[in-house]
Short mmCIF file of C-alpha atoms in Angstrom, two decimals:
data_model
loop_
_atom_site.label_atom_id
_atom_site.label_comp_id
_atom_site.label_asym_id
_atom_site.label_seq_id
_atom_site.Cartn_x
_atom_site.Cartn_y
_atom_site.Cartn_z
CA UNK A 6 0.00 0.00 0.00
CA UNK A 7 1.73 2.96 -0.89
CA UNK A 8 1.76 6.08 1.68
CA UNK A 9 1.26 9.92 0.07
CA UNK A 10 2.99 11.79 2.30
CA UNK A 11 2.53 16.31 2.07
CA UNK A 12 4.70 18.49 3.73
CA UNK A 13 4.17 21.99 4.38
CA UNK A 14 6.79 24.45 5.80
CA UNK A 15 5.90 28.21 5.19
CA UNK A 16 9.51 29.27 6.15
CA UNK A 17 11.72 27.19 5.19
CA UNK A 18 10.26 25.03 2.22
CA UNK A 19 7.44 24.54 -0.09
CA UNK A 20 4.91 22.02 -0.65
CA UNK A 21 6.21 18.57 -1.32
CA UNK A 22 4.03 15.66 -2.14
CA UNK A 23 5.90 12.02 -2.29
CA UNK A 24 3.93 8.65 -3.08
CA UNK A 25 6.10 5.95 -1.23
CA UNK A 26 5.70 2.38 -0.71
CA UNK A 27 7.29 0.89 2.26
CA UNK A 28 7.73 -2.51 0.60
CA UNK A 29 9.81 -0.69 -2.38
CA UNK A 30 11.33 2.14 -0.75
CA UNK A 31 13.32 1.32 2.50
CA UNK A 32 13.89 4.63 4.50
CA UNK A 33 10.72 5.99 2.56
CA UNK A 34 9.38 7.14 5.47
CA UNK A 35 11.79 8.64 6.66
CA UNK A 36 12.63 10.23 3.76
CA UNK A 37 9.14 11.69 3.05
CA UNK A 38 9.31 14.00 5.91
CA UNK A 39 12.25 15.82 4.72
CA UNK A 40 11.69 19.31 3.10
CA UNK A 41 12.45 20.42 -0.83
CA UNK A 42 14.43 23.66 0.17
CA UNK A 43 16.04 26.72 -2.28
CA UNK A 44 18.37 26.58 0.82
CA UNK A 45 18.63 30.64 0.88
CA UNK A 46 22.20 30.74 2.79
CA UNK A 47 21.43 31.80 6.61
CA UNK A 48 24.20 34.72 7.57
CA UNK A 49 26.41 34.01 10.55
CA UNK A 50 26.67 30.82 10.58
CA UNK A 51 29.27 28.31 9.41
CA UNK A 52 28.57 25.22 6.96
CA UNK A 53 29.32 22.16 8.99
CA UNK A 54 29.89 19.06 6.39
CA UNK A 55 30.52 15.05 6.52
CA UNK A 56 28.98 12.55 8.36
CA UNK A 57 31.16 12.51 11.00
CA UNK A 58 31.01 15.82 12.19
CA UNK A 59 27.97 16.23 11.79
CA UNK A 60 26.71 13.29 13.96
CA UNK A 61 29.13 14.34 17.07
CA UNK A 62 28.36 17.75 16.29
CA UNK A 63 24.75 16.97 17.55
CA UNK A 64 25.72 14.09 20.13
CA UNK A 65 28.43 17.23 21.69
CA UNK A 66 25.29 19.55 21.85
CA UNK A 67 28.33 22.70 21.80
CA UNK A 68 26.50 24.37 18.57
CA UNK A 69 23.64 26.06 17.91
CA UNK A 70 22.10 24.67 14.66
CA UNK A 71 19.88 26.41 12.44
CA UNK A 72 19.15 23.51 9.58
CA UNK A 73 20.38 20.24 8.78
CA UNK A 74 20.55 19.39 5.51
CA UNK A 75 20.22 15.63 3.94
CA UNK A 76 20.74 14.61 0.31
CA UNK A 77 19.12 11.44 -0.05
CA UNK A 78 19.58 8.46 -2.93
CA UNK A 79 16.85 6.47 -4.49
CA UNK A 80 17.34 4.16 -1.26
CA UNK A 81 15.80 6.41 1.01
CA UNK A 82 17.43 7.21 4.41
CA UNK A 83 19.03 4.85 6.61
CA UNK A 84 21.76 4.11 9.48
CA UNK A 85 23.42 7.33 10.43
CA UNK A 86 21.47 9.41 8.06
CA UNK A 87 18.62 7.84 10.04
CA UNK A 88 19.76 8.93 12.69
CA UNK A 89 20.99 12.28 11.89
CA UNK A 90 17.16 12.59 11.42
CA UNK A 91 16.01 11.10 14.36
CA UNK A 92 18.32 13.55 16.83
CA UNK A 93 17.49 17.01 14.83
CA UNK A 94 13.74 16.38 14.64
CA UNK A 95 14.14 15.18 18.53
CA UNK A 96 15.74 18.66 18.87
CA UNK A 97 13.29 20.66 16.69
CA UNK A 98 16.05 21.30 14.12
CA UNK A 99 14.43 22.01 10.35
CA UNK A 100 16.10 19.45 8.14
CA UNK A 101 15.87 19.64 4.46
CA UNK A 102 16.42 17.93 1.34
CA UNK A 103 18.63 20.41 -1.10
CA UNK A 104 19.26 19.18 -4.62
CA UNK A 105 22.96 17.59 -4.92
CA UNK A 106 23.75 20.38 -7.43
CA UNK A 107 23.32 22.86 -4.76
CA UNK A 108 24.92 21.16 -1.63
CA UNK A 109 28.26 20.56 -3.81
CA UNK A 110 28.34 24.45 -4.62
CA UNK A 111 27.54 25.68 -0.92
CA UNK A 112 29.97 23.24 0.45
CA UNK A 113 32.78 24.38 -2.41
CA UNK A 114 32.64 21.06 -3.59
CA UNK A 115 34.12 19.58 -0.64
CA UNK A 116 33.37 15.94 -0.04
CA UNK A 117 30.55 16.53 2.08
CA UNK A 118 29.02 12.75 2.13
CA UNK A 119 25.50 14.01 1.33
CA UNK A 120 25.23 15.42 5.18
CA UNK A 121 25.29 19.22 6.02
CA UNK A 122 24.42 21.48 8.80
CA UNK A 123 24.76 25.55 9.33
CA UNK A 124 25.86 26.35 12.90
CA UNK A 125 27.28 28.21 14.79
CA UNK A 126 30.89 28.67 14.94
CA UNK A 127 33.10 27.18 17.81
CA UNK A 128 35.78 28.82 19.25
CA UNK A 129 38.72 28.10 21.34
CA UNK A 130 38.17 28.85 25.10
CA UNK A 131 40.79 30.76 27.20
CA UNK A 132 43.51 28.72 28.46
CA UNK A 133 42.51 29.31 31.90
CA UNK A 134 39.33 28.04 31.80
CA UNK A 135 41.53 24.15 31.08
CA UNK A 136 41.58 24.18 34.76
CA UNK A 137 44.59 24.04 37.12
CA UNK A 138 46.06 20.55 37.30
CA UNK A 139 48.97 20.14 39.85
CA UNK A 140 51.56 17.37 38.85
CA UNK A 141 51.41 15.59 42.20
CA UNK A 142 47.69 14.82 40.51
CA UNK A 143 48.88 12.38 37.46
CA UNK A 144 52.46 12.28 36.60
CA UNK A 145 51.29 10.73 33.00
CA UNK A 146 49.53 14.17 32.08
CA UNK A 147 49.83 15.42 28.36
CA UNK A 148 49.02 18.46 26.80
CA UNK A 149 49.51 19.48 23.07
CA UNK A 150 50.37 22.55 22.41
CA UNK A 151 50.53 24.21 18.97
CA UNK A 152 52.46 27.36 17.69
CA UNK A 153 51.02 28.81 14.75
CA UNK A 154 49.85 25.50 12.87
CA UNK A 155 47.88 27.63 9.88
CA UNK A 156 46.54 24.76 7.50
CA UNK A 157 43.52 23.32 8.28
CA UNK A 158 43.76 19.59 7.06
CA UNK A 159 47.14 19.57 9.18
CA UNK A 160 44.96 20.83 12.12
CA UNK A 161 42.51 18.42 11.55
CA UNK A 162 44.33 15.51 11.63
CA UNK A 163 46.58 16.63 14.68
CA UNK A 164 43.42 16.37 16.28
CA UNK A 165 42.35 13.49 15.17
CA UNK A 166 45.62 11.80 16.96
CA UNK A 167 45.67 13.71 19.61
CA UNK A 168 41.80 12.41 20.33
CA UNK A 169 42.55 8.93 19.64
CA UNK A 170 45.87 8.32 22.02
CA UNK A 171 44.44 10.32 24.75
CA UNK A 172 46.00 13.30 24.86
CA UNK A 173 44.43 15.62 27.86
CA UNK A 174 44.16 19.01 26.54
CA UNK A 175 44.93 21.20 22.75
CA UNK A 176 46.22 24.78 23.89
CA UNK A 177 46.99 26.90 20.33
CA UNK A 178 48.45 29.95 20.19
CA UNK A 179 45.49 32.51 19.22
CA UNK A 180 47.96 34.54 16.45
CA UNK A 181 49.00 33.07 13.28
CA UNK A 182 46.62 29.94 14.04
CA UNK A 183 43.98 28.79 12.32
CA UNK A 184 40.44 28.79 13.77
CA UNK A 185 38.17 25.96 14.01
CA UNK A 186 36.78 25.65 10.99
CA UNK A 187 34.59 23.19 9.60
CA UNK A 188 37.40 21.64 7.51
CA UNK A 189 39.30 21.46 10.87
CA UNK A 190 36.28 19.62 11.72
CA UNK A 191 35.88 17.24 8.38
CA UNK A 192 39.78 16.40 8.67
CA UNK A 193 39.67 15.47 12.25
CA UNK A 194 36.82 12.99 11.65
CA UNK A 195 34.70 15.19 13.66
CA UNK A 196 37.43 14.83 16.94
CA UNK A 197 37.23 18.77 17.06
CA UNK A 198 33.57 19.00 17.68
CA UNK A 199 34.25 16.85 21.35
CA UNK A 200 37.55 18.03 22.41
CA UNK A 201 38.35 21.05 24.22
CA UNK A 202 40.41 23.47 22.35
CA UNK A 203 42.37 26.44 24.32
CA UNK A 204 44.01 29.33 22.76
CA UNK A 205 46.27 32.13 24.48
CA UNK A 206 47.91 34.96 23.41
CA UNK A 207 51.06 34.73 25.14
CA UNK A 208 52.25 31.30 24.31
CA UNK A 209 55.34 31.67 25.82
CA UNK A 210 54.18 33.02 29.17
CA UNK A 211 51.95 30.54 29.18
CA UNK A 212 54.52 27.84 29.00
CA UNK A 213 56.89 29.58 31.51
CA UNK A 214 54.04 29.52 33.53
CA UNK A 215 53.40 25.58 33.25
CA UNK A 216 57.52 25.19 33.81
CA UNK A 217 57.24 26.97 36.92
CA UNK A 218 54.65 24.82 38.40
CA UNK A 219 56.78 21.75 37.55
CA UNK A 220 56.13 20.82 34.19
CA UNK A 221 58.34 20.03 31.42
CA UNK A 222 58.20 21.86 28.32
CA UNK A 223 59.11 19.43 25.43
CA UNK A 224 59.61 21.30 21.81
CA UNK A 225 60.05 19.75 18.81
CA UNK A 226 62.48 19.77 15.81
CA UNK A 227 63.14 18.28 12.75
CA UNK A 228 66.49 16.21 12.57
CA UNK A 229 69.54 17.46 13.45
CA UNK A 230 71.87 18.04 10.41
CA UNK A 231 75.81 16.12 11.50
CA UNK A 232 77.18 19.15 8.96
CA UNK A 233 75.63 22.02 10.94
CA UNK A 234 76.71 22.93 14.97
CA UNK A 235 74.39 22.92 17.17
CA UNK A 236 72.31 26.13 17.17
CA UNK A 237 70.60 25.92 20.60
CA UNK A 238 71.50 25.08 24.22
CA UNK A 239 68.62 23.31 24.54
CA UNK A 240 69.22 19.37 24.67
CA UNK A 241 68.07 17.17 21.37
CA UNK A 242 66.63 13.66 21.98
CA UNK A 243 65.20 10.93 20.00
CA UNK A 244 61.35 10.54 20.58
CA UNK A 245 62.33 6.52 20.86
CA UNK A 246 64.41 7.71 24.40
CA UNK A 247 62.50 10.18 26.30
CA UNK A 248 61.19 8.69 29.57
CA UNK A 249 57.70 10.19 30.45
CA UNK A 250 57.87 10.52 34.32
CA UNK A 251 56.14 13.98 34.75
CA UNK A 252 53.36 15.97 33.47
CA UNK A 253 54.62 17.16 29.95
CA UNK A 254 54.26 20.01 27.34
CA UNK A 255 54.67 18.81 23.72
CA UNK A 256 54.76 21.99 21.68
CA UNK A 257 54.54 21.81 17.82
CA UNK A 258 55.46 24.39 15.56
CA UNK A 259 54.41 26.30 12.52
CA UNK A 260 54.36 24.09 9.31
CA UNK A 261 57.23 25.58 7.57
CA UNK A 262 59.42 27.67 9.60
CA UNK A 263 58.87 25.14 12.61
CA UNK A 264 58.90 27.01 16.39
CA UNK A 265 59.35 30.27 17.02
CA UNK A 266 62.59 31.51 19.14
CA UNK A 267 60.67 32.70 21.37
CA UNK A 268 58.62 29.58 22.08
CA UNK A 269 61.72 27.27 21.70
CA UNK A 270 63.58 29.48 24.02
CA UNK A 271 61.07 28.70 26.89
CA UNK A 272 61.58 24.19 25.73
CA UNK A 273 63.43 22.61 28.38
CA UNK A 274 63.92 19.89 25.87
CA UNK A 275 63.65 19.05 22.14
CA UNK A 276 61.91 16.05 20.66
CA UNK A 277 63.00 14.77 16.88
CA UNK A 278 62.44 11.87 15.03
CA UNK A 279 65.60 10.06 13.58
CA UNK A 280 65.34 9.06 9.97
CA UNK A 281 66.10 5.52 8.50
CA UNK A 282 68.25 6.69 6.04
CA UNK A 283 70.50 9.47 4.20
CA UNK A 284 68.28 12.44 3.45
CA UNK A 285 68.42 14.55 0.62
CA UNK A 286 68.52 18.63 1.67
CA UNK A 287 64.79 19.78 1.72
CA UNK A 288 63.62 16.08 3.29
CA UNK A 289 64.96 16.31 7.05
CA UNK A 290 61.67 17.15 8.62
CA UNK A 291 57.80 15.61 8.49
CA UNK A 292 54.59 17.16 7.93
CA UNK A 293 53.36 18.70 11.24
CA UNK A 294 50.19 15.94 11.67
CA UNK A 295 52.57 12.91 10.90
CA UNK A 296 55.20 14.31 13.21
CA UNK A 297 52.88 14.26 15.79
CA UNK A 298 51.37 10.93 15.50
CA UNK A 299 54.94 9.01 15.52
CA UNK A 300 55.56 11.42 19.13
CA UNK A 301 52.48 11.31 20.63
CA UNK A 302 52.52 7.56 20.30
CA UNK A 303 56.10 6.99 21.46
CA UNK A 304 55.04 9.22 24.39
CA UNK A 305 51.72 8.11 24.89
CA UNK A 306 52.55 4.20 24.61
CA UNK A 307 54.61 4.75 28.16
CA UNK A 308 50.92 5.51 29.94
CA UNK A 309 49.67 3.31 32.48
CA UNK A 310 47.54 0.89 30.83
CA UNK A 311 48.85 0.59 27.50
CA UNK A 312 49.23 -2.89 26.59
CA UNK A 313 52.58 -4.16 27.57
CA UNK A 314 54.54 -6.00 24.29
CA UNK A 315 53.18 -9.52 25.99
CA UNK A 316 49.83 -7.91 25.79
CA UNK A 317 50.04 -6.83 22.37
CA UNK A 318 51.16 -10.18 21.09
CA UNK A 319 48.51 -11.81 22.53
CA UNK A 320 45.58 -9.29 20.89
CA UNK A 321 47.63 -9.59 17.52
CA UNK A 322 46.86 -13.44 17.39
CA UNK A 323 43.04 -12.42 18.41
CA UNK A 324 41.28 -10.06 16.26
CA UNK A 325 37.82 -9.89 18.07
CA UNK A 326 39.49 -8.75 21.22
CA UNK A 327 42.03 -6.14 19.27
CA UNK A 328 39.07 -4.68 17.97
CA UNK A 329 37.20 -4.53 21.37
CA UNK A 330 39.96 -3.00 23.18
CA UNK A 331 40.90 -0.90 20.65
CA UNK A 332 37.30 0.60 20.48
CA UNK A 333 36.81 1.10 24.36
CA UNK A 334 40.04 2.41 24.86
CA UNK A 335 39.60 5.06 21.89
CA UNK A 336 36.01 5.56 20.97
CA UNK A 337 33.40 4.49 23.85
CA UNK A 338 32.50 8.07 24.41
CA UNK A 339 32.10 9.01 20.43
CA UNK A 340 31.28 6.15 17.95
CA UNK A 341 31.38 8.37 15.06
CA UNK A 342 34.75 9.18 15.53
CA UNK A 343 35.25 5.12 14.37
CA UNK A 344 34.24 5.83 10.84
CA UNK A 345 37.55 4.85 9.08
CA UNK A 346 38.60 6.24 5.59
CA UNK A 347 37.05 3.24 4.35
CA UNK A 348 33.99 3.91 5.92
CA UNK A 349 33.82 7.51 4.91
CA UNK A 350 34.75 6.54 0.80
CA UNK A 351 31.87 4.54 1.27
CA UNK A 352 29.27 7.16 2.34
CA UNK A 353 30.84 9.62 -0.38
CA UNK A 354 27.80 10.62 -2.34
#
């Protein structure tokens, strides 16, 4: 029996009248109370975009959304697009139905997944507000901070690892940083909409400060050329050797001209990663967001419940259990952050 379904909004859409049949049309339903929308653009607000983000965008609750927006295939709507549905309409959020044409062109023809939302922005809070935490608390604290990283796909994805090995808090530096955009969010697989991002303007008070109250302050640089003296006073070690036996600093810089004198001046220590091989001149350094996976891992592989090498053997030879602990130890709090780049090719539409 097929269900004619009319929909009437007088602000936001026009009349739209679907015939669907349930046996035919799985997700018809759901799909018939979506709106057919010109999608006039809304001013002050930002275009979230992907599934991801989208879906722990609403699960955070941080934003204030105007409209979702769903594009949906012959199919209908189903799983997270389901879902996105059932939390907006359980929130009273308009969602609509643009044509693809139009979604592509609002989103700049980013890969957007078919999933949209206009919000409001999010912003860094004040460094302060990260609350004081003594190191007589937890000697395994660790806090990433970044000086002036200014591309947002590199943002992203420091994020992204940051999020998934635990890191405790993200302080940037407010100038010559990006902002949290929602590419920042679409590269960090949504991370950015449920962590807590600080910002200061004096970075290196900020890090005197944290030295003072018995932190260490651990820069980074890219390896160490045998032709050139060394520059600075500050001791150079090998990620692979640093022993993490107090609350730590790890402070990335800028993507090309690395950390500022300023910044590095105030390290009690420098972090590098040592090379396999004979590099070429222009090839002695990483990109900033694969840097910081290889040392956040080596760092964060040394906390207190890690799986010890015995451990890891044993989870190796059984998948199932990997999986499981891999999931609770990473992603209990946020499922959608588990989406994969397999998973996210496959809800490219």
């Amino acid at each position: 029996m097929a269900l004619l379904s009319t929909v009437r909004d007088a602000t936001w859409g026009r009349l739209v009248t679907r015939h669907f049949s349930h046996g035919e049309r799985p997700g018809g339903e759901e799909l018939s109370r979506l709106l057919l929308d010109d999608l006039v653009p809304t001013s002050r607000l930002e275009l979230l975009f992907g599934m991801s983000p989208c879906l722990l965008a609403l699960q955070a609750a941080r934003r204030s959304v105007a409209r979702l927006l769903l594009q949906a295939g012959k199919a209908g709507l189903q799983g997270k697009r389901a879902e996105l549905l059932r939390m907006a309409e359980a929130r009273d959020i308009p969602v609509l139905r643009p044509r693809r044409q139009k979604l592509d062109t609002m989103c700049r023809y980013q890969v957007h997944q078919g999933v949209c939302m206009e919000v409001s922005p999010l912003r860094p809070r004040p460094w302060r507000e990260a609350g004081e935490a003594s190191p007589g608390d937890d000697p395994q604290q660790l806090w990433l901070v970044l000086d002036g990283i200014q591309d947002p796909r590199n943002f992203g994805a420091v994020l992204r690892s940051a999020h998934f090995l635990g890191v405790d808090k993200v302080i940037t530096s407010r100038r010559n940083s990006c902002p949290l955009t929602p590419v920042v969010s679409k590269s960090s697989a949504g991370a950015m909409e449920v962590m807590d991002v600080f910002s200061t303007d004096d970075l290196t008070g900020f890090l005197q400060t944290k030295a003072q109250q018995g932190w260490l302050v651990a820069g980074t640089v890219g390896c160490p050329s045998t032709e050139d003296p060394q520059s600075s006073e500050i001791p150079i070690m090998s990620c692979l050797e640093f022993l993490w036996e107090r609350p730590t600093l790890l402070v990335l810089g800028n993507e090309g001209s690395g950390l500022s004198q300023e910044v590095q001046a105030s390290c009690q220590l420098l972090l590098t990663i040592l090379p396999r091989r004979q590099l070429p001149p222009g090839l002695e350094s990483l990109n900033v967001s694969v840097a910081a996976g290889i040392l956040l891992h080596s760092i964060c592989s040394q906390r207190k419940g890690f799986p010890t090498e015995g451990e890891r053997r044993q989870l190796l030879q059984d998948p199932q259990e990997l999986s499981a602990r891999s999931e609770g130890l990473s992603m209990a709090q946020h499922p959608g952050l588990s989406s994969g780049p397999e998973k996210e090719r496959q809800n490219e539409g």
